Short mmCIF file of C-alpha atoms in Angstrom, two decimals:
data_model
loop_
_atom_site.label_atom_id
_atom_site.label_comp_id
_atom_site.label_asym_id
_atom_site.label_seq_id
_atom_site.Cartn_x
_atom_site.Cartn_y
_atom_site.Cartn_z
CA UNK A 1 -98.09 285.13 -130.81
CA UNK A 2 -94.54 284.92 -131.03
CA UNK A 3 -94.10 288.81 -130.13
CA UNK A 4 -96.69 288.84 -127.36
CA UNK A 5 -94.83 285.78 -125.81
CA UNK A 6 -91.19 287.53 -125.91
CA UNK A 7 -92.97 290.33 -123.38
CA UNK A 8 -94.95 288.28 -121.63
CA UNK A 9 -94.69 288.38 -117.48
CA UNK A 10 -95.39 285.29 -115.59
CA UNK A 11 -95.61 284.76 -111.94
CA UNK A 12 -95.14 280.69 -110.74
CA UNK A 13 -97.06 280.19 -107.60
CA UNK A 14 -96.30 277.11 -105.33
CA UNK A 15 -99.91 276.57 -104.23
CA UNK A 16 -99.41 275.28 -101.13
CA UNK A 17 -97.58 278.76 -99.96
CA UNK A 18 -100.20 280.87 -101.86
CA UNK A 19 -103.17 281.96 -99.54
CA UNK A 20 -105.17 279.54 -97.26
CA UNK A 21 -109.29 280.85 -97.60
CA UNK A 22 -110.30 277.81 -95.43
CA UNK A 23 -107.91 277.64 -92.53
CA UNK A 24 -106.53 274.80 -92.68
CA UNK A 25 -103.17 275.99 -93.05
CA UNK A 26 -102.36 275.12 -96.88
CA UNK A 27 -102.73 277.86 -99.66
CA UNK A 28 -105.78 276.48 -102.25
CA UNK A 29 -107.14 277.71 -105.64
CA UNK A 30 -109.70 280.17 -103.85
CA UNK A 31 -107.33 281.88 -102.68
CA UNK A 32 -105.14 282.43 -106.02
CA UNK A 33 -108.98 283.46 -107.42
CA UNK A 34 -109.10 285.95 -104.68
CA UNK A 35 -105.92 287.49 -105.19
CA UNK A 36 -106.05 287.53 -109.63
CA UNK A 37 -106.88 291.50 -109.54
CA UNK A 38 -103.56 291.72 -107.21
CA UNK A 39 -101.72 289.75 -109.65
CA UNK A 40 -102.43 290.94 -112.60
CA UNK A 41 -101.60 294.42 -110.81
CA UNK A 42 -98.25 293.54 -111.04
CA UNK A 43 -97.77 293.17 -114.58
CA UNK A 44 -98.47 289.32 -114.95
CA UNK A 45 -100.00 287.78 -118.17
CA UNK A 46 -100.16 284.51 -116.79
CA UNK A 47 -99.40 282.14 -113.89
CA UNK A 48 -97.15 279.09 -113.62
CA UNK A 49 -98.51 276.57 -111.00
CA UNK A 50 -96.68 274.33 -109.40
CA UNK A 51 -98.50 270.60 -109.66
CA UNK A 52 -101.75 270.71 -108.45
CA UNK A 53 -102.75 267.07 -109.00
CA UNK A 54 -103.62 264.25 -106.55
CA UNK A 55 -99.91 263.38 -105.17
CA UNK A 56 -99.34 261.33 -102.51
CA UNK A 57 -96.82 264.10 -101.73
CA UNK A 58 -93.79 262.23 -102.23
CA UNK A 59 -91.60 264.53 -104.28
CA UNK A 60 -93.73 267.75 -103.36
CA UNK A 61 -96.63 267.14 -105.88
CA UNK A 62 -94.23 265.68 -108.83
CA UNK A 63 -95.55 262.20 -107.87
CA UNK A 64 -98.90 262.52 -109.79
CA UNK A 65 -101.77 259.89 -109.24
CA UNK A 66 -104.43 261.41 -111.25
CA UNK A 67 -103.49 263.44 -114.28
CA UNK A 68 -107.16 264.82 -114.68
CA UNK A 69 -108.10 266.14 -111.51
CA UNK A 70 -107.38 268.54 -108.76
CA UNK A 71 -105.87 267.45 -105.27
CA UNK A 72 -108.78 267.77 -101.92
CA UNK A 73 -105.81 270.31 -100.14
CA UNK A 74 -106.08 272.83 -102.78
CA UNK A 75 -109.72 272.86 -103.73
CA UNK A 76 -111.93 271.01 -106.70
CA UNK A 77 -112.08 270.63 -110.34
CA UNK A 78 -114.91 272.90 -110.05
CA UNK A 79 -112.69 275.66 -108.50
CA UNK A 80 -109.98 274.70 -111.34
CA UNK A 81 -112.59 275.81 -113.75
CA UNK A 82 -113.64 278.89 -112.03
CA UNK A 83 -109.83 280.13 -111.49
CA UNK A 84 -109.37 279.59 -115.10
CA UNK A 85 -112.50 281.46 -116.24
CA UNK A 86 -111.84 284.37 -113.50
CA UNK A 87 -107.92 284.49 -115.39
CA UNK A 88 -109.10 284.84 -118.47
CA UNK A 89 -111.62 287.68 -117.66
CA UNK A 90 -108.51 289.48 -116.94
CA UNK A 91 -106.19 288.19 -119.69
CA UNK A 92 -104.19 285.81 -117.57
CA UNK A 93 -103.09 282.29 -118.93
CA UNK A 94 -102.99 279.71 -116.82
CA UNK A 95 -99.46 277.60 -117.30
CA UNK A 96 -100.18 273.75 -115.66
CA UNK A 97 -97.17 271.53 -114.73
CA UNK A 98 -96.69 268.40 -116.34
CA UNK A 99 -94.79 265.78 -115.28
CA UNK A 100 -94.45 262.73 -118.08
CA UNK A 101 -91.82 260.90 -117.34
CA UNK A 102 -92.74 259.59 -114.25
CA UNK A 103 -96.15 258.89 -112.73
CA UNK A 104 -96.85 258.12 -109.16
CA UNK A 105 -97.07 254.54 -107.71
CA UNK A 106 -100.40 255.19 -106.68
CA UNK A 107 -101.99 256.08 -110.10
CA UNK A 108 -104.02 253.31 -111.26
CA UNK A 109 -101.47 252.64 -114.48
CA UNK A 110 -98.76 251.37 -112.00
CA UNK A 111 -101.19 249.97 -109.36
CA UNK A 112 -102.29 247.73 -112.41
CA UNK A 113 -99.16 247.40 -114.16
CA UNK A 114 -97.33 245.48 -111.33
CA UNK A 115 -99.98 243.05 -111.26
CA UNK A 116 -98.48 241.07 -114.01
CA UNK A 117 -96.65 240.75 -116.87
CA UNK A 118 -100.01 240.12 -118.75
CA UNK A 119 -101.89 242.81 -117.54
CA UNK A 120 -102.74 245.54 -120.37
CA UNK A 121 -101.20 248.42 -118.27
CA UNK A 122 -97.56 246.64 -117.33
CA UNK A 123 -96.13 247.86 -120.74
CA UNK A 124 -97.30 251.47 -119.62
CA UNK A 125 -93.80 251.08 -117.73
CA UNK A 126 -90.26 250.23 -118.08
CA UNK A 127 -89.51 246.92 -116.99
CA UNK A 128 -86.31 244.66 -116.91
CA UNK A 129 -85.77 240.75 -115.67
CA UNK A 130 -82.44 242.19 -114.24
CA UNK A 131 -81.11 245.74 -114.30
CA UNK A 132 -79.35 246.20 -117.54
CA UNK A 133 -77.23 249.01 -115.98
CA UNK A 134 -75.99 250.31 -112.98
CA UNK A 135 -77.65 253.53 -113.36
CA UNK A 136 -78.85 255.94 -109.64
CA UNK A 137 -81.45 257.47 -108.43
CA UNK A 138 -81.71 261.53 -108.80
CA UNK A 139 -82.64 260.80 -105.18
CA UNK A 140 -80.24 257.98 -104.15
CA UNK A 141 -79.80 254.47 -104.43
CA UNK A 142 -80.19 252.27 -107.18
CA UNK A 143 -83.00 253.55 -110.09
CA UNK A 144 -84.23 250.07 -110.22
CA UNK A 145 -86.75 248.27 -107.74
CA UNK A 146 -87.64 244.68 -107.70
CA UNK A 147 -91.37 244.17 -108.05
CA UNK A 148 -92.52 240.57 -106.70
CA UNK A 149 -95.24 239.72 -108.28
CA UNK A 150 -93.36 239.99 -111.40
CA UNK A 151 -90.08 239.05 -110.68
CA UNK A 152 -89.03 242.32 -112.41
CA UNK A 153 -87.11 245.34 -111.58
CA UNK A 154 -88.97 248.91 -112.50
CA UNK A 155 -87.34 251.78 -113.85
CA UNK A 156 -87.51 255.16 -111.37
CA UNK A 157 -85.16 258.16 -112.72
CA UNK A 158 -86.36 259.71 -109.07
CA UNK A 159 -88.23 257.75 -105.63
CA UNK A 160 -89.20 255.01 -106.28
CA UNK A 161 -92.44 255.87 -106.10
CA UNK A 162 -92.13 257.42 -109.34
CA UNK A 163 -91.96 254.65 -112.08
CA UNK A 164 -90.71 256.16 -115.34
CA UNK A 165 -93.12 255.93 -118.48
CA UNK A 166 -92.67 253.72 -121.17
CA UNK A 167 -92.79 256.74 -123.98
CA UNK A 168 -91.91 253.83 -127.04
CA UNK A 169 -95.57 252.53 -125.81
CA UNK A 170 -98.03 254.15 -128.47
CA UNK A 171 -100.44 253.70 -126.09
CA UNK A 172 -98.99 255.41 -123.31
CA UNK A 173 -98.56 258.34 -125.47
CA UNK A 174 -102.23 258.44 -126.49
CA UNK A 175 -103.07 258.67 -122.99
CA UNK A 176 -100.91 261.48 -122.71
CA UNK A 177 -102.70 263.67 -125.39
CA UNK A 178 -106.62 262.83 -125.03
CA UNK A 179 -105.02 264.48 -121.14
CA UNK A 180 -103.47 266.98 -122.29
CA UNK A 181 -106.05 267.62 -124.63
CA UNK A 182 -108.52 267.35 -121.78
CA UNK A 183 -107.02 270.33 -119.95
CA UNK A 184 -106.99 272.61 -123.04
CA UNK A 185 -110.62 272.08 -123.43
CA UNK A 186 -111.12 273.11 -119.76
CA UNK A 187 -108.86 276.73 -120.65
CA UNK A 188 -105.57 276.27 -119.90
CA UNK A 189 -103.29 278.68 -121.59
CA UNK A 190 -100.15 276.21 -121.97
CA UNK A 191 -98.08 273.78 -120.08
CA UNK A 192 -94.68 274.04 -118.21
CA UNK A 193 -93.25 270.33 -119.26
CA UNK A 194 -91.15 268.42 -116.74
CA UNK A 195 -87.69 266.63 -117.20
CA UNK A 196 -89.08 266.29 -120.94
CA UNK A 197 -85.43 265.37 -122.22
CA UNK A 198 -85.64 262.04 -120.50
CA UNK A 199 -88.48 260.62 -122.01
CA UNK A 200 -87.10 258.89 -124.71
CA UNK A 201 -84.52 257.06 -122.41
CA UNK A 202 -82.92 253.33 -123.53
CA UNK A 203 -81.53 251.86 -120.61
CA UNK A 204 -79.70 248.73 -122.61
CA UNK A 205 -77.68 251.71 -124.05
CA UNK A 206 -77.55 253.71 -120.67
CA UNK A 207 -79.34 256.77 -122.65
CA UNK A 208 -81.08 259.24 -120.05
CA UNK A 209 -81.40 262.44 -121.63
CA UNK A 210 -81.92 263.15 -125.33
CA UNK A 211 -82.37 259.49 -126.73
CA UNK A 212 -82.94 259.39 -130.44
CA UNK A 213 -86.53 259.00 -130.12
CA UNK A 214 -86.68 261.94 -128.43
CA UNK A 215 -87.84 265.19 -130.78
CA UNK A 216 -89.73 262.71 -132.58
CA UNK A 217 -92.12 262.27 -129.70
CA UNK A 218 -92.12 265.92 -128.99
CA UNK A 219 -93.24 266.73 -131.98
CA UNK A 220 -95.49 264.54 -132.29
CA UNK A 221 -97.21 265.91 -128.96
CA UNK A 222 -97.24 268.73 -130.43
CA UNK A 223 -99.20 267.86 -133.71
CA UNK A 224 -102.10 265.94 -131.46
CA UNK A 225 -102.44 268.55 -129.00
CA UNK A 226 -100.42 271.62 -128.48
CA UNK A 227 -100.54 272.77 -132.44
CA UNK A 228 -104.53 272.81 -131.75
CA UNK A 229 -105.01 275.29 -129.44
CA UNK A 230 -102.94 278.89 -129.05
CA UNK A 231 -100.67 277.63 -125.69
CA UNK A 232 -97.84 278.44 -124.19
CA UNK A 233 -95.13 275.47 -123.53
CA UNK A 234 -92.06 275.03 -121.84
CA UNK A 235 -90.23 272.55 -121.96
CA UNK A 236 -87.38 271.52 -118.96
CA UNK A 237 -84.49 269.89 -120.26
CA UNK A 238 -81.78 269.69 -118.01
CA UNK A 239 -79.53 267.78 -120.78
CA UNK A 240 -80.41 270.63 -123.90
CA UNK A 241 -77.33 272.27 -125.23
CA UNK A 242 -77.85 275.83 -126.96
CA UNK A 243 -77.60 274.14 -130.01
CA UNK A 244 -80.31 271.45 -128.63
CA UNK A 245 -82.32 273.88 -127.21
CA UNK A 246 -82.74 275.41 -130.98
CA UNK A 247 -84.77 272.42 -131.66
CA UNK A 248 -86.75 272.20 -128.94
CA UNK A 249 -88.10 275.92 -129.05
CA UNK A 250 -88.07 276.12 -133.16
CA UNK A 251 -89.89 279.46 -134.12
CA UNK A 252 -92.02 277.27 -136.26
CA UNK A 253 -93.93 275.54 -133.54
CA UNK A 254 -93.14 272.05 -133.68
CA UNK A 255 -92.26 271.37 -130.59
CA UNK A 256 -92.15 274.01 -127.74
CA UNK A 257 -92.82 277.87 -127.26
CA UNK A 258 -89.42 277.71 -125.18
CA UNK A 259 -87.48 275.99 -122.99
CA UNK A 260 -85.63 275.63 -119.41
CA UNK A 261 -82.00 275.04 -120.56
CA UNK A 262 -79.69 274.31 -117.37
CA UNK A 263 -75.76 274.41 -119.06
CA UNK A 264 -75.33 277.94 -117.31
CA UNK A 265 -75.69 276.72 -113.90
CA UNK A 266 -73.24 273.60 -114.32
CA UNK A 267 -70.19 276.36 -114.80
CA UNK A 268 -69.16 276.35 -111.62
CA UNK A 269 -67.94 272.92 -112.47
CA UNK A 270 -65.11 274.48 -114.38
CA UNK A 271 -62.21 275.17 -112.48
CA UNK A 272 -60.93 278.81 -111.97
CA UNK A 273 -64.33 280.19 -114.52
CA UNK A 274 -67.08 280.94 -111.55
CA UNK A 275 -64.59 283.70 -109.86
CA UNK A 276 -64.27 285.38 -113.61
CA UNK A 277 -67.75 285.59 -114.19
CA UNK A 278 -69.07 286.09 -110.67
CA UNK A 279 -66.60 288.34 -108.92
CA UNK A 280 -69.61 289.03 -106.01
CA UNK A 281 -68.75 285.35 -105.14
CA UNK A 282 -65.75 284.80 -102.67
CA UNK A 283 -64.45 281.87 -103.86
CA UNK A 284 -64.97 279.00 -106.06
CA UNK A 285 -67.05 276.19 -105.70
CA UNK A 286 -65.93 274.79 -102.05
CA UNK A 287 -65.90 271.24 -99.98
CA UNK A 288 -69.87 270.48 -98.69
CA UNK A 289 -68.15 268.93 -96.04
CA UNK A 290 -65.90 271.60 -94.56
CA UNK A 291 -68.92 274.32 -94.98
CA UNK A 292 -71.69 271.93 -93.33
CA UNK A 293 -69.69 272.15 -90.59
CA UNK A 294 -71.07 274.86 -88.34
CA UNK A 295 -67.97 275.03 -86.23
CA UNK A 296 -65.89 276.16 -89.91
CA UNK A 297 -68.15 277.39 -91.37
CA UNK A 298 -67.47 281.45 -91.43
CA UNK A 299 -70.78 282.76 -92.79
CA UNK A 300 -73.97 282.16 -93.35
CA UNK A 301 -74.51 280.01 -96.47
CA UNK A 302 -77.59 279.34 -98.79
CA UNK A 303 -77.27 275.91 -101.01
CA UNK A 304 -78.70 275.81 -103.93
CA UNK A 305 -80.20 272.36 -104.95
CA UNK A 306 -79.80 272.85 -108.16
CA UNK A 307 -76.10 273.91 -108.41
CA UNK A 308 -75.56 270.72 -106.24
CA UNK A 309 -72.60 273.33 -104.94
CA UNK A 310 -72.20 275.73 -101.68
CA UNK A 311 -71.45 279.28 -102.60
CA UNK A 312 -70.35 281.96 -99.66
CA UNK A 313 -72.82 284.77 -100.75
CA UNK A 314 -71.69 288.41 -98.69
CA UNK A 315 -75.39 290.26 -98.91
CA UNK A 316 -77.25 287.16 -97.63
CA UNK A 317 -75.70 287.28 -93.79
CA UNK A 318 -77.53 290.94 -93.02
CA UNK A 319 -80.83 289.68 -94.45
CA UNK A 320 -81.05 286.20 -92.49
CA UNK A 321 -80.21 285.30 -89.09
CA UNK A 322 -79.55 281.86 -88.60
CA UNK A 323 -76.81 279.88 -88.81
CA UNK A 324 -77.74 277.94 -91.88
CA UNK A 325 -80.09 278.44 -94.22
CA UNK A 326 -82.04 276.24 -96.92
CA UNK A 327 -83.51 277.51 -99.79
CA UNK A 328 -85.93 275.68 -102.94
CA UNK A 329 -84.15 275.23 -106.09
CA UNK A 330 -85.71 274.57 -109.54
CA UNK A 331 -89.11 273.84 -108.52
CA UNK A 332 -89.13 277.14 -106.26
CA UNK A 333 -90.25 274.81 -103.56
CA UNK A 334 -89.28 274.17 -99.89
CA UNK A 335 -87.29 270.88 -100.00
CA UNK A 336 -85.95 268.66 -96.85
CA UNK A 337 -82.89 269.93 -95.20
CA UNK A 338 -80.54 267.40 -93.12
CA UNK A 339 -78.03 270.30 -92.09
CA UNK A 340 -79.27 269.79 -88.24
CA UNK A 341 -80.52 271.59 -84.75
CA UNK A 342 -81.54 275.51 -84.94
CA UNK A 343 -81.48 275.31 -88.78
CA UNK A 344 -84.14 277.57 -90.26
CA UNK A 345 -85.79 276.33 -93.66
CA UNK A 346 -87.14 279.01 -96.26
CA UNK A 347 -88.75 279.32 -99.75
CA UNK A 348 -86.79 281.32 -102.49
CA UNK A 349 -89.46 284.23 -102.30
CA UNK A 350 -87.81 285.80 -99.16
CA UNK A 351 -85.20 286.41 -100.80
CA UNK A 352 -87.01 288.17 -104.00
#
């Protein structure tokens, strides 16, 4: 219910962090079954997992091959099914982490899709004779890759090994339910939706986030699968206003039980606001240049992905001893640092 979800504790594990039962150096799904008890000790009512699909590993497991099924480094489908059970013994949901607006190169879709521009799956993507825009990469370089045995360019928001989803495909969208419908009927207690505010994108009019198609194929998800089953969504939308963010977590259920809105962390774009509302910082938003340097660089520093900014931060010096320091952003995940020799790389948690 509404008032059970307002008081509701979840705990997000990053799987491959969690604990190892077979020794091979990579947490799996036997080991988050061993440790429920301890969890739920804490307070949790349910558990947010990082992907746990097949990914060829390219953007740390948000590069999804197979939607229905479990990746070999974290266990089986089988174990999936037991974890879930064991949760709900103890009245833990089980939050999985969808990513729609981008599949993998490697899932079958895309591996048939740039086979032609007459195979059935090619419209599962978003296609263009030339780019129509000069749009980049979240990870660099242009968002559009030539394909040659089309003589097209593909749409990726991200690597290019993540081709964006054609959402104004009706069939690409019943895919997406029988899934997600799928996983409900295996127990899962809700869904943590990824960069959902881009999936009604139109390119010809350089729309990436919150095209006008957008709510209207929310909420239709909703009606074929969430709306049939007591869940839990979330919905990340890095381009959701308060006022937008209203609609996507309306009280009466159309679209999601809440959602990730991001407009707080983009105010230390304002010049002269992040010292008034953060006095523990000491000083605004600085060059990335003149603190990557390690010869000007006066403290210790931990950057933030997701602010895309430095910050000089006093308490973290006495806790870390390093030089520099790298820490996971949104995803709570250990990214790639290129900040150089004696550099020591950490997940979020040692900080908690």
């Amino acid at each position: 219910s509404a008032t059970w979800l307002k008081d509701a504790v979840f705990y997000e594990i990053y799987p491959q962090s969690f604990k190892d039962t077979n020794g091979d150096g990579i947490g799996d799904l036997n080991g988050i079954t061993e440790k429920l008890d301890y969890i739920k000790s804490l307070g949790c009512d349910g558990i947010w997992f990082s992907p746990l699909y097949p990914s060829p590993g390219v953007d740390c497991g948000y590069d999804i091959s197979d939607y229905q099924d479990i990746d070999p480094m974290f266990g089986s489908l089988e174990d999936m099914e037991l974890l879930i059970a064991e949760a709900k013994k103890r009245d833990i949901r089980i939050l999985m982490d969808l990513v729609l607006n981008h599949s993998s190169d490697e899932h079958r879709w895309f591996i048939e899709a740039k086979k032609s521009r007459d195979n059935p799956y090619h419209d599962y993507y978003i296609w263009a004779d030339t780019p129509p825009n000069d749009w980049k990469s979240c990870f660099g370089g242009s968002a559009w890759e030539y394909n040659a045995a089309t003589n097209e360019y593909y749409l990726h928001s991200f690597a290019i090994e993540q081709p964006d989803l054609n959402w104004d495909n009706p069939k690409v969208r019943r895919e997406i339910y029988d899934m997600i419908l799928w996983w409900m009927d295996k127990g899962v207690g809700g869904f943590r939706l990824d960069v959902i505010d881009q999936i009604a994108k139109e390119p010809d009019k350089k729309i990436t986030q919150n095209g006008p198609n957008l709510h209207k194929y929310i909420q239709e998800m909703s009606r074929e699968t969430f709306q049939k089953g007591d869940l839990i969504t979330v919905g990340e939308a890095w381009g959701a206003t308060p006022e937008l963010a209203k609609l996507y977590s309306n009280p009466d259920g159309s679209e999601f039980s809440m959602v990730f809105q991001f407009e707080h962390i983009m105010l230390d774009q304002i010049p002269g606001l992040l010292p008034r509302l953060c006095p523990c910082m000491l000083m605004s938003p600085i060059s990335a240049a003149q603190y990557l340097d390690p010869k000007r660089a006066p403290f210790d520093i931990v950057v933030f992905d997701e602010a895309s900014q430095l910050y000089i931060e006093k308490s973290i010096p006495s806790i870390i001893r390093a030089n520099k320091v790298v820490i996971a952003g949104v995803h709570k995940q250990l990214r790639p640092s290129s900040l150089g020799e004696g550099r020591i790389e950490l997940a979020d948690d040692l900080l908690d």
